[in-house]
PDB file of C-alpha atoms in Angstrom:
ATOM      1  CA  GLN A  28     173.252  38.005 180.465  1.00 52.00           C
ATOM      2  CA  GLN A  29     172.275  34.910 182.341  1.00 56.00           C
ATOM      3  CA  GLN A  30     173.887  31.928 181.022  1.00 88.00           C
ATOM      4  CA  VAL A  31     174.256  28.365 181.333  1.00 94.00           C
ATOM      5  CA  LYS A  32     176.781  26.662 180.361  1.00 95.00           C
ATOM      6  CA  GLN A  33     176.842  22.333 179.690  1.00 96.00           C
ATOM      7  CA  SER A  34     179.505  20.091 178.594  1.00 96.00           C
ATOM      8  CA  PRO A  35     180.262  18.235 177.076  1.00 97.00           C
ATOM      9  CA  GLN A  36     178.570  18.853 173.253  1.00 95.00           C
ATOM     10  CA  SER A  37     178.521  15.090 172.813  1.00 96.00           C
ATOM     11  CA  LEU A  38     179.238  11.785 175.045  1.00 97.00           C
ATOM     12  CA  ILE A  39     179.612   8.082 173.843  1.00 97.00           C
ATOM     13  CA  VAL A  40     179.586   5.492 176.616  1.00 97.00           C
ATOM     14  CA  GLN A  41     178.968   2.191 176.508  1.00 97.00           C
ATOM     15  CA  LYS A  42     175.589   0.323 178.290  1.00 97.00           C
ATOM     16  CA  GLY A  43     175.830   0.188 181.552  1.00 97.00           C
ATOM     17  CA  GLY A  44     178.158   3.078 182.139  1.00 97.00           C
ATOM     18  CA  ILE A  45     177.480   6.264 184.588  1.00 97.00           C
ATOM     19  CA  PRO A  46     177.135   9.545 181.720  1.00 98.00           C
ATOM     20  CA  ILE A  47     177.671  12.410 183.799  1.00 98.00           C
ATOM     21  CA  ILE A  48     176.772  15.554 182.174  1.00 98.00           C
ATOM     22  CA  ASN A  49     177.672  19.253 183.826  1.00 98.00           C
ATOM     23  CA  CYS A  50     176.072  22.373 183.890  1.00 98.00           C
ATOM     24  CA  ALA A  51     177.469  25.642 185.513  1.00 97.00           C
ATOM     25  CA  TYR A  52     175.648  28.731 185.684  1.00 96.00           C
ATOM     26  CA  GLU A  53     176.178  32.616 186.440  1.00 93.00           C
ATOM     27  CA  ASN A  54     172.742  33.799 188.203  1.00 91.00           C
ATOM     28  CA  THR A  55     172.829  33.468 192.037  1.00 91.00           C
ATOM     29  CA  ALA A  56     169.000  34.523 191.719  1.00 90.00           C
ATOM     30  CA  PHE A  57     168.337  31.270 189.707  1.00 92.00           C
ATOM     31  CA  ASP A  58     166.378  29.121 192.040  1.00 90.00           C
ATOM     32  CA  TYR A  59     165.041  25.803 189.806  1.00 93.00           C
ATOM     33  CA  PHE A  60     167.196  23.561 187.635  1.00 95.00           C
ATOM     34  CA  PRO A  61     165.262  20.986 185.997  1.00 95.00           C
ATOM     35  CA  TRP A  62     167.041  18.819 183.194  1.00 97.00           C
ATOM     36  CA  TYR A  63     165.148  18.074 179.540  1.00 97.00           C
ATOM     37  CA  GLN A  64     165.646  14.875 177.699  1.00 97.00           C
ATOM     38  CA  GLN A  65     164.940  15.003 173.719  1.00 96.00           C
ATOM     39  CA  PHE A  66     164.687  12.362 171.451  1.00 95.00           C
ATOM     40  CA  PRO A  67     165.191  12.502 167.989  1.00 91.00           C
ATOM     41  CA  GLY A  68     162.105  13.997 165.666  1.00 88.00           C
ATOM     42  CA  LYS A  69     160.734  15.005 169.529  1.00 92.00           C
ATOM     43  CA  GLY A  70     160.392  17.848 171.295  1.00 94.00           C
ATOM     44  CA  PRO A  71     161.966  18.174 174.971  1.00 95.00           C
ATOM     45  CA  ALA A  72     160.943  16.486 177.928  1.00 95.00           C
ATOM     46  CA  LEU A  73     161.346  17.590 181.634  1.00 94.00           C
ATOM     47  CA  LEU A  74     163.089  14.468 182.995  1.00 96.00           C
ATOM     48  CA  ILE A  75     164.115  15.720 186.534  1.00 96.00           C
ATOM     49  CA  ALA A  76     164.283  19.005 188.624  1.00 95.00           C
ATOM     50  CA  ILE A  77     166.324  20.348 191.816  1.00 95.00           C
ATOM     51  CA  ARG A  78     165.531  23.228 193.911  1.00 92.00           C
ATOM     52  CA  PRO A  79     168.883  24.684 195.181  1.00 90.00           C
ATOM     53  CA  ASP A  80     168.125  23.651 199.536  1.00 91.00           C
ATOM     54  CA  VAL A  81     168.805  20.143 198.545  1.00 93.00           C
ATOM     55  CA  SER A  82     172.349  18.996 197.047  1.00 95.00           C
ATOM     56  CA  GLU A  83     171.242  15.588 195.428  1.00 96.00           C
ATOM     57  CA  LYS A  84     168.186  14.532 194.075  1.00 96.00           C
ATOM     58  CA  LYS A  85     166.925  10.738 192.826  1.00 97.00           C
ATOM     59  CA  GLU A  86     164.573   9.579 190.457  1.00 96.00           C
ATOM     60  CA  GLY A  87     165.192   6.144 189.308  1.00 96.00           C
ATOM     61  CA  ARG A  88     168.264   6.109 187.235  1.00 97.00           C
ATOM     62  CA  PHE A  89     168.723   9.773 186.821  1.00 97.00           C
ATOM     63  CA  THR A  90     170.153  11.525 189.407  1.00 97.00           C
ATOM     64  CA  ILE A  91     170.759  15.379 190.110  1.00 97.00           C
ATOM     65  CA  SER A  92     173.902  16.356 192.082  1.00 96.00           C
ATOM     66  CA  PHE A  93     174.016  20.326 192.790  1.00 96.00           C
ATOM     67  CA  ASN A  94     176.910  22.347 194.288  1.00 95.00           C
ATOM     68  CA  LYS A  95     175.310  25.929 195.133  1.00 94.00           C
ATOM     69  CA  SER A  96     178.895  27.275 196.099  1.00 94.00           C
ATOM     70  CA  ALA A  97     180.538  26.142 193.392  1.00 96.00           C
ATOM     71  CA  LYS A  98     177.375  27.409 191.030  1.00 96.00           C
ATOM     72  CA  GLN A  99     177.217  23.985 189.052  1.00 97.00           C
ATOM     73  CA  PHE A 100     175.140  20.641 188.908  1.00 97.00           C
ATOM     74  CA  SER A 101     175.366  17.564 186.892  1.00 98.00           C
ATOM     75  CA  LEU A 102     173.187  14.986 185.896  1.00 98.00           C
ATOM     76  CA  HIS A 103     174.404  11.139 186.243  1.00 98.00           C
ATOM     77  CA  ILE A 104     172.455   8.392 184.541  1.00 98.00           C
ATOM     78  CA  MET A 105     173.307   5.328 186.413  1.00 97.00           C
ATOM     79  CA  ASP A 106     173.385   1.663 184.406  1.00 97.00           C
ATOM     80  CA  SER A 107     172.552   3.424 181.172  1.00 97.00           C
ATOM     81  CA  GLN A 108     170.738   1.681 178.347  1.00 97.00           C
ATOM     82  CA  PRO A 109     170.884   2.261 174.581  1.00 97.00           C
ATOM     83  CA  GLY A 110     167.344   3.852 174.934  1.00 97.00           C
ATOM     84  CA  ASP A 111     168.788   6.599 176.834  1.00 97.00           C
ATOM     85  CA  SER A 112     170.536   8.085 173.719  1.00 98.00           C
ATOM     86  CA  ALA A 113     169.104  11.488 173.312  1.00 97.00           C
ATOM     87  CA  THR A 114     170.080  15.318 173.857  1.00 96.00           C
ATOM     88  CA  TYR A 115     170.171  16.384 177.483  1.00 97.00           C
ATOM     89  CA  PHE A 116     169.511  20.017 178.026  1.00 97.00           C
ATOM     90  CA  CYS A 117     169.977  21.694 181.442  1.00 97.00           C
ATOM     91  CA  ALA A 118     168.203  24.659 182.329  1.00 95.00           C
ATOM     92  CA  ALA A 119     167.772  27.359 184.975  1.00 94.00           C
ATOM     93  CA  ARG A 120     165.154  29.999 185.968  1.00 91.00           C
ATOM     94  CA  ARG A 121     164.353  32.731 188.776  1.00 86.00           C
ATOM     95  CA  GLY A 122     160.907  32.349 189.943  1.00 79.00           C
ATOM     96  CA  TYR A 123     158.596  33.031 187.115  1.00 75.00           C
ATOM     97  CA  SER A 124     161.261  33.890 184.506  1.00 78.00           C
ATOM     98  CA  THR A 125     161.848  32.279 181.497  1.00 84.00           C
ATOM     99  CA  LEU A 126     164.152  28.864 181.465  1.00 89.00           C
ATOM    100  CA  THR A 127     167.582  29.656 180.457  1.00 91.00           C
ATOM    101  CA  PHE A 128     169.232  26.571 178.509  1.00 93.00           C
ATOM    102  CA  GLY A 129     172.313  25.220 178.158  1.00 94.00           C
ATOM    103  CA  LYS A 130     173.425  23.982 174.331  1.00 92.00           C
ATOM    104  CA  GLY A 131     172.269  20.739 174.912  1.00 94.00           C
ATOM    105  CA  THR A 132     174.948  17.406 175.193  1.00 96.00           C
ATOM    106  CA  MET A 133     173.953  14.679 172.887  1.00 96.00           C
ATOM    107  CA  LEU A 134     174.574  11.174 174.567  1.00 98.00           C
ATOM    108  CA  LEU A 135     174.996   7.996 172.461  1.00 98.00           C
ATOM    109  CA  VAL A 136     174.746   4.910 174.586  1.00 97.00           C
ATOM    110  CA  SER A 137     176.324   2.297 172.708  1.00 96.00           C
ATOM    111  CA  PRO A 138     174.883  -1.341 173.130  1.00 93.00           C
TER     112      PRO A 138
ATOM    113  CA  ASP B   6     151.971  12.845 173.999  1.00 85.00           C
ATOM    114  CA  SER B   7     152.796  16.364 175.802  1.00 87.00           C
ATOM    115  CA  GLY B   8     149.262  17.465 175.262  1.00 93.00           C
ATOM    116  CA  VAL B   9     151.158  20.023 173.394  1.00 97.00           C
ATOM    117  CA  THR B  10     149.896  20.448 169.421  1.00 97.00           C
ATOM    118  CA  GLN B  11     151.563  22.078 166.869  1.00 98.00           C
ATOM    119  CA  THR B  12     150.999  22.513 163.364  1.00 97.00           C
ATOM    120  CA  PRO B  13     151.957  22.011 160.692  1.00 97.00           C
ATOM    121  CA  LYS B  14     154.465  19.708 161.197  1.00 96.00           C
ATOM    122  CA  HIS B  15     156.796  20.976 158.156  1.00 97.00           C
ATOM    123  CA  LEU B  16     157.247  23.843 156.487  1.00 97.00           C
ATOM    124  CA  ILE B  17     158.950  24.725 153.165  1.00 97.00           C
ATOM    125  CA  THR B  18     158.971  27.554 151.751  1.00 97.00           C
ATOM    126  CA  ALA B  19     160.917  30.917 149.966  1.00 97.00           C
ATOM    127  CA  THR B  20     163.058  33.304 150.978  1.00 97.00           C
ATOM    128  CA  GLY B  21     160.724  36.699 151.437  1.00 97.00           C
ATOM    129  CA  GLN B  22     157.662  34.610 152.512  1.00 97.00           C
ATOM    130  CA  ARG B  23     155.831  34.836 155.353  1.00 98.00           C
ATOM    131  CA  VAL B  24     154.530  32.008 157.662  1.00 98.00           C
ATOM    132  CA  THR B  25     152.323  31.258 160.483  1.00 98.00           C
ATOM    133  CA  LEU B  26     152.984  28.672 162.978  1.00 98.00           C
ATOM    134  CA  ARG B  27     150.219  27.250 165.500  1.00 98.00           C
ATOM    135  CA  CYS B  28     150.182  25.883 168.804  1.00 98.00           C
ATOM    136  CA  SER B  29     147.625  24.833 170.885  1.00 98.00           C
ATOM    137  CA  PRO B  30     148.414  23.956 174.689  1.00 97.00           C
ATOM    138  CA  ARG B  31     147.638  21.549 177.247  1.00 96.00           C
ATOM    139  CA  SER B  32     144.232  21.658 178.448  1.00 95.00           C
ATOM    140  CA  GLY B  33     144.052  24.329 181.250  1.00 92.00           C
ATOM    141  CA  ASP B  34     147.664  25.955 181.088  1.00 94.00           C
ATOM    142  CA  LEU B  35     147.605  29.833 180.625  1.00 94.00           C
ATOM    143  CA  SER B  36     151.296  30.308 179.501  1.00 94.00           C
ATOM    144  CA  VAL B  37     152.673  29.527 176.314  1.00 96.00           C
ATOM    145  CA  TYR B  38     156.209  30.083 174.887  1.00 95.00           C
ATOM    146  CA  TRP B  39     158.039  29.851 171.346  1.00 97.00           C
ATOM    147  CA  TYR B  40     161.733  28.408 170.892  1.00 96.00           C
ATOM    148  CA  GLN B  41     163.588  28.261 167.989  1.00 95.00           C
ATOM    149  CA  GLN B  42     166.243  25.341 167.833  1.00 94.00           C
ATOM    150  CA  SER B  43     169.202  25.325 165.723  1.00 88.00           C
ATOM    151  CA  LEU B  44     172.168  22.880 165.467  1.00 78.00           C
ATOM    152  CA  ASP B  45     174.662  25.516 166.521  1.00 73.00           C
ATOM    153  CA  GLN B  46     172.247  27.772 169.144  1.00 72.00           C
ATOM    154  CA  GLY B  47     170.732  24.748 171.004  1.00 83.00           C
ATOM    155  CA  LEU B  48     167.016  26.175 172.177  1.00 90.00           C
ATOM    156  CA  GLN B  49     166.742  30.059 172.141  1.00 91.00           C
ATOM    157  CA  PHE B  50     163.925  31.251 174.088  1.00 92.00           C
ATOM    158  CA  LEU B  51     161.731  33.524 171.683  1.00 95.00           C
ATOM    159  CA  ILE B  52     158.609  34.959 173.432  1.00 95.00           C
ATOM    160  CA  GLN B  53     155.941  34.389 175.997  1.00 94.00           C
ATOM    161  CA  TYR B  54     152.324  34.689 176.742  1.00 95.00           C
ATOM    162  CA  TYR B  55     150.164  34.200 179.580  1.00 94.00           C
ATOM    163  CA  ASN B  56     146.437  34.293 178.740  1.00 94.00           C
ATOM    164  CA  GLY B  57     146.984  36.505 176.217  1.00 95.00           C
ATOM    165  CA  GLU B  58     149.198  39.017 177.236  1.00 95.00           C
ATOM    166  CA  GLU B  59     153.155  38.995 176.461  1.00 95.00           C
ATOM    167  CA  ARG B  60     155.115  38.376 179.419  1.00 92.00           C
ATOM    168  CA  ALA B  61     158.309  38.267 178.289  1.00 92.00           C
ATOM    169  CA  LYS B  62     160.351  38.585 175.104  1.00 93.00           C
ATOM    170  CA  GLY B  63     163.727  36.941 174.654  1.00 91.00           C
ATOM    171  CA  ASN B  64     166.075  36.899 171.396  1.00 85.00           C
ATOM    172  CA  ILE B  65     162.972  37.510 168.741  1.00 94.00           C
ATOM    173  CA  LEU B  66     163.860  39.314 165.448  1.00 95.00           C
ATOM    174  CA  GLU B  67     161.619  42.212 164.636  1.00 96.00           C
ATOM    175  CA  ARG B  68     160.852  39.845 161.705  1.00 97.00           C
ATOM    176  CA  PHE B  69     158.791  37.732 163.868  1.00 97.00           C
ATOM    177  CA  SER B  70     155.939  37.942 166.139  1.00 97.00           C
ATOM    178  CA  ALA B  71     153.040  36.299 167.783  1.00 97.00           C
ATOM    179  CA  GLN B  72     149.985  36.331 169.676  1.00 97.00           C
ATOM    180  CA  GLN B  73     147.945  34.465 171.623  1.00 98.00           C
ATOM    181  CA  PHE B  74     144.049  33.948 171.408  1.00 97.00           C
ATOM    182  CA  PRO B  75     141.140  34.014 173.586  1.00 96.00           C
ATOM    183  CA  ASP B  76     141.096  30.474 173.174  1.00 95.00           C
ATOM    184  CA  LEU B  77     144.866  30.377 174.502  1.00 96.00           C
ATOM    185  CA  HIS B  78     145.584  28.961 171.327  1.00 97.00           C
ATOM    186  CA  SER B  79     148.922  30.877 169.894  1.00 98.00           C
ATOM    187  CA  GLU B  80     150.287  31.898 166.181  1.00 98.00           C
ATOM    188  CA  LEU B  81     154.144  32.348 165.803  1.00 98.00           C
ATOM    189  CA  ASN B  82     154.446  34.867 162.475  1.00 98.00           C
ATOM    190  CA  LEU B  83     157.332  34.981 160.878  1.00 98.00           C
ATOM    191  CA  SER B  84     157.889  37.238 157.894  1.00 97.00           C
ATOM    192  CA  SER B  85     160.929  38.141 155.317  1.00 97.00           C
ATOM    193  CA  LEU B  86     162.162  35.127 155.781  1.00 97.00           C
ATOM    194  CA  GLU B  87     165.522  34.372 155.458  1.00 97.00           C
ATOM    195  CA  LEU B  88     167.923  31.229 155.050  1.00 96.00           C
ATOM    196  CA  GLY B  89     169.054  31.451 158.738  1.00 94.00           C
ATOM    197  CA  ASP B  90     165.802  30.975 160.172  1.00 96.00           C
ATOM    198  CA  SER B  91     165.523  27.756 158.427  1.00 96.00           C
ATOM    199  CA  ALA B  92     165.301  25.582 162.177  1.00 96.00           C
ATOM    200  CA  LEU B  93     162.776  23.793 164.693  1.00 96.00           C
ATOM    201  CA  TYR B  94     160.542  25.916 166.336  1.00 97.00           C
ATOM    202  CA  PHE B  95     158.883  24.791 169.659  1.00 97.00           C
ATOM    203  CA  CYS B  96     155.908  25.574 170.978  1.00 97.00           C
ATOM    204  CA  ALA B  97     155.820  24.989 174.984  1.00 96.00           C
ATOM    205  CA  SER B  98     152.745  25.312 177.722  1.00 95.00           C
ATOM    206  CA  SER B  99     152.537  25.615 181.104  1.00 92.00           C
ATOM    207  CA  SER B 100     150.164  26.217 183.934  1.00 86.00           C
ATOM    208  CA  GLY B 101     152.037  30.046 184.762  1.00 77.00           C
ATOM    209  CA  THR B 102     150.559  29.825 188.069  1.00 78.00           C
ATOM    210  CA  SER B 103     153.380  27.474 189.806  1.00 74.00           C
ATOM    211  CA  GLY B 104     156.336  30.138 190.080  1.00 74.00           C
ATOM    212  CA  ALA B 105     159.597  28.754 189.597  1.00 72.00           C
ATOM    213  CA  THR B 106     158.664  25.157 189.659  1.00 77.00           C
ATOM    214  CA  ASP B 107     156.218  25.809 186.511  1.00 84.00           C
ATOM    215  CA  THR B 108     156.987  22.867 184.574  1.00 88.00           C
ATOM    216  CA  GLN B 109     157.025  23.461 180.508  1.00 92.00           C
ATOM    217  CA  TYR B 110     155.668  20.867 178.197  1.00 94.00           C
ATOM    218  CA  PHE B 111     157.058  20.996 174.897  1.00 96.00           C
ATOM    219  CA  GLY B 112     154.846  20.428 171.719  1.00 97.00           C
ATOM    220  CA  PRO B 113     156.737  18.774 168.850  1.00 96.00           C
ATOM    221  CA  GLY B 114     157.689  21.007 166.652  1.00 96.00           C
ATOM    222  CA  THR B 115     157.598  22.861 163.450  1.00 97.00           C
ATOM    223  CA  ARG B 116     160.584  21.943 160.835  1.00 97.00           C
ATOM    224  CA  LEU B 117     161.053  25.212 158.819  1.00 97.00           C
ATOM    225  CA  THR B 118     163.038  24.978 155.655  1.00 97.00           C
ATOM    226  CA  VAL B 119     163.936  28.170 153.601  1.00 97.00           C
ATOM    227  CA  LEU B 120     164.968  27.797 150.578  1.00 96.00           C
TER     228      LEU B 120
END
């Protein structure tokens, strides 16, 4: 069964810290790896995504690092702010297949 | 605002009942997805429709069914409800034509409580 394993389940950092959320996948056919951000009471929203032909992608304070040989990818949030407090989901898909989501990480950035 | 609308926002019902959740995709999107979100299971994919046809099926129970209508809105029907069906149900839509990078846009969800 296709799986994406996400860790940690929850994370608390101080404002300005760099939270790191990790995901590991099994299916080497996956070719698209998005991260979604979900605020309480809202639906998930696409934050940033990467294809396996690059090792890193940055968008503002958010960076995805991708390690194809280890079948792992991670989200780093630079200079984290209280407004970044949310649940983060990694996901993976192959072609037109459906997204397989990790179980989510609840991030709290304390002031 | 993602452009995906879901109704109702909240639904409270009793065990054994049947409910219908409604989703209107973003303008121009042909694909609609349904997900169930619970605290212990995360986001579970239920079913996908593309331009009126079922395209993929996930962990959808036999008591649940869905359809996509000619105007592309979709409905998720949940019957013989059990306490364990209490969850957030999300609808997402995408163009359905961009392959792997086809972005899914999520609606605000329907919170179902079964008493």
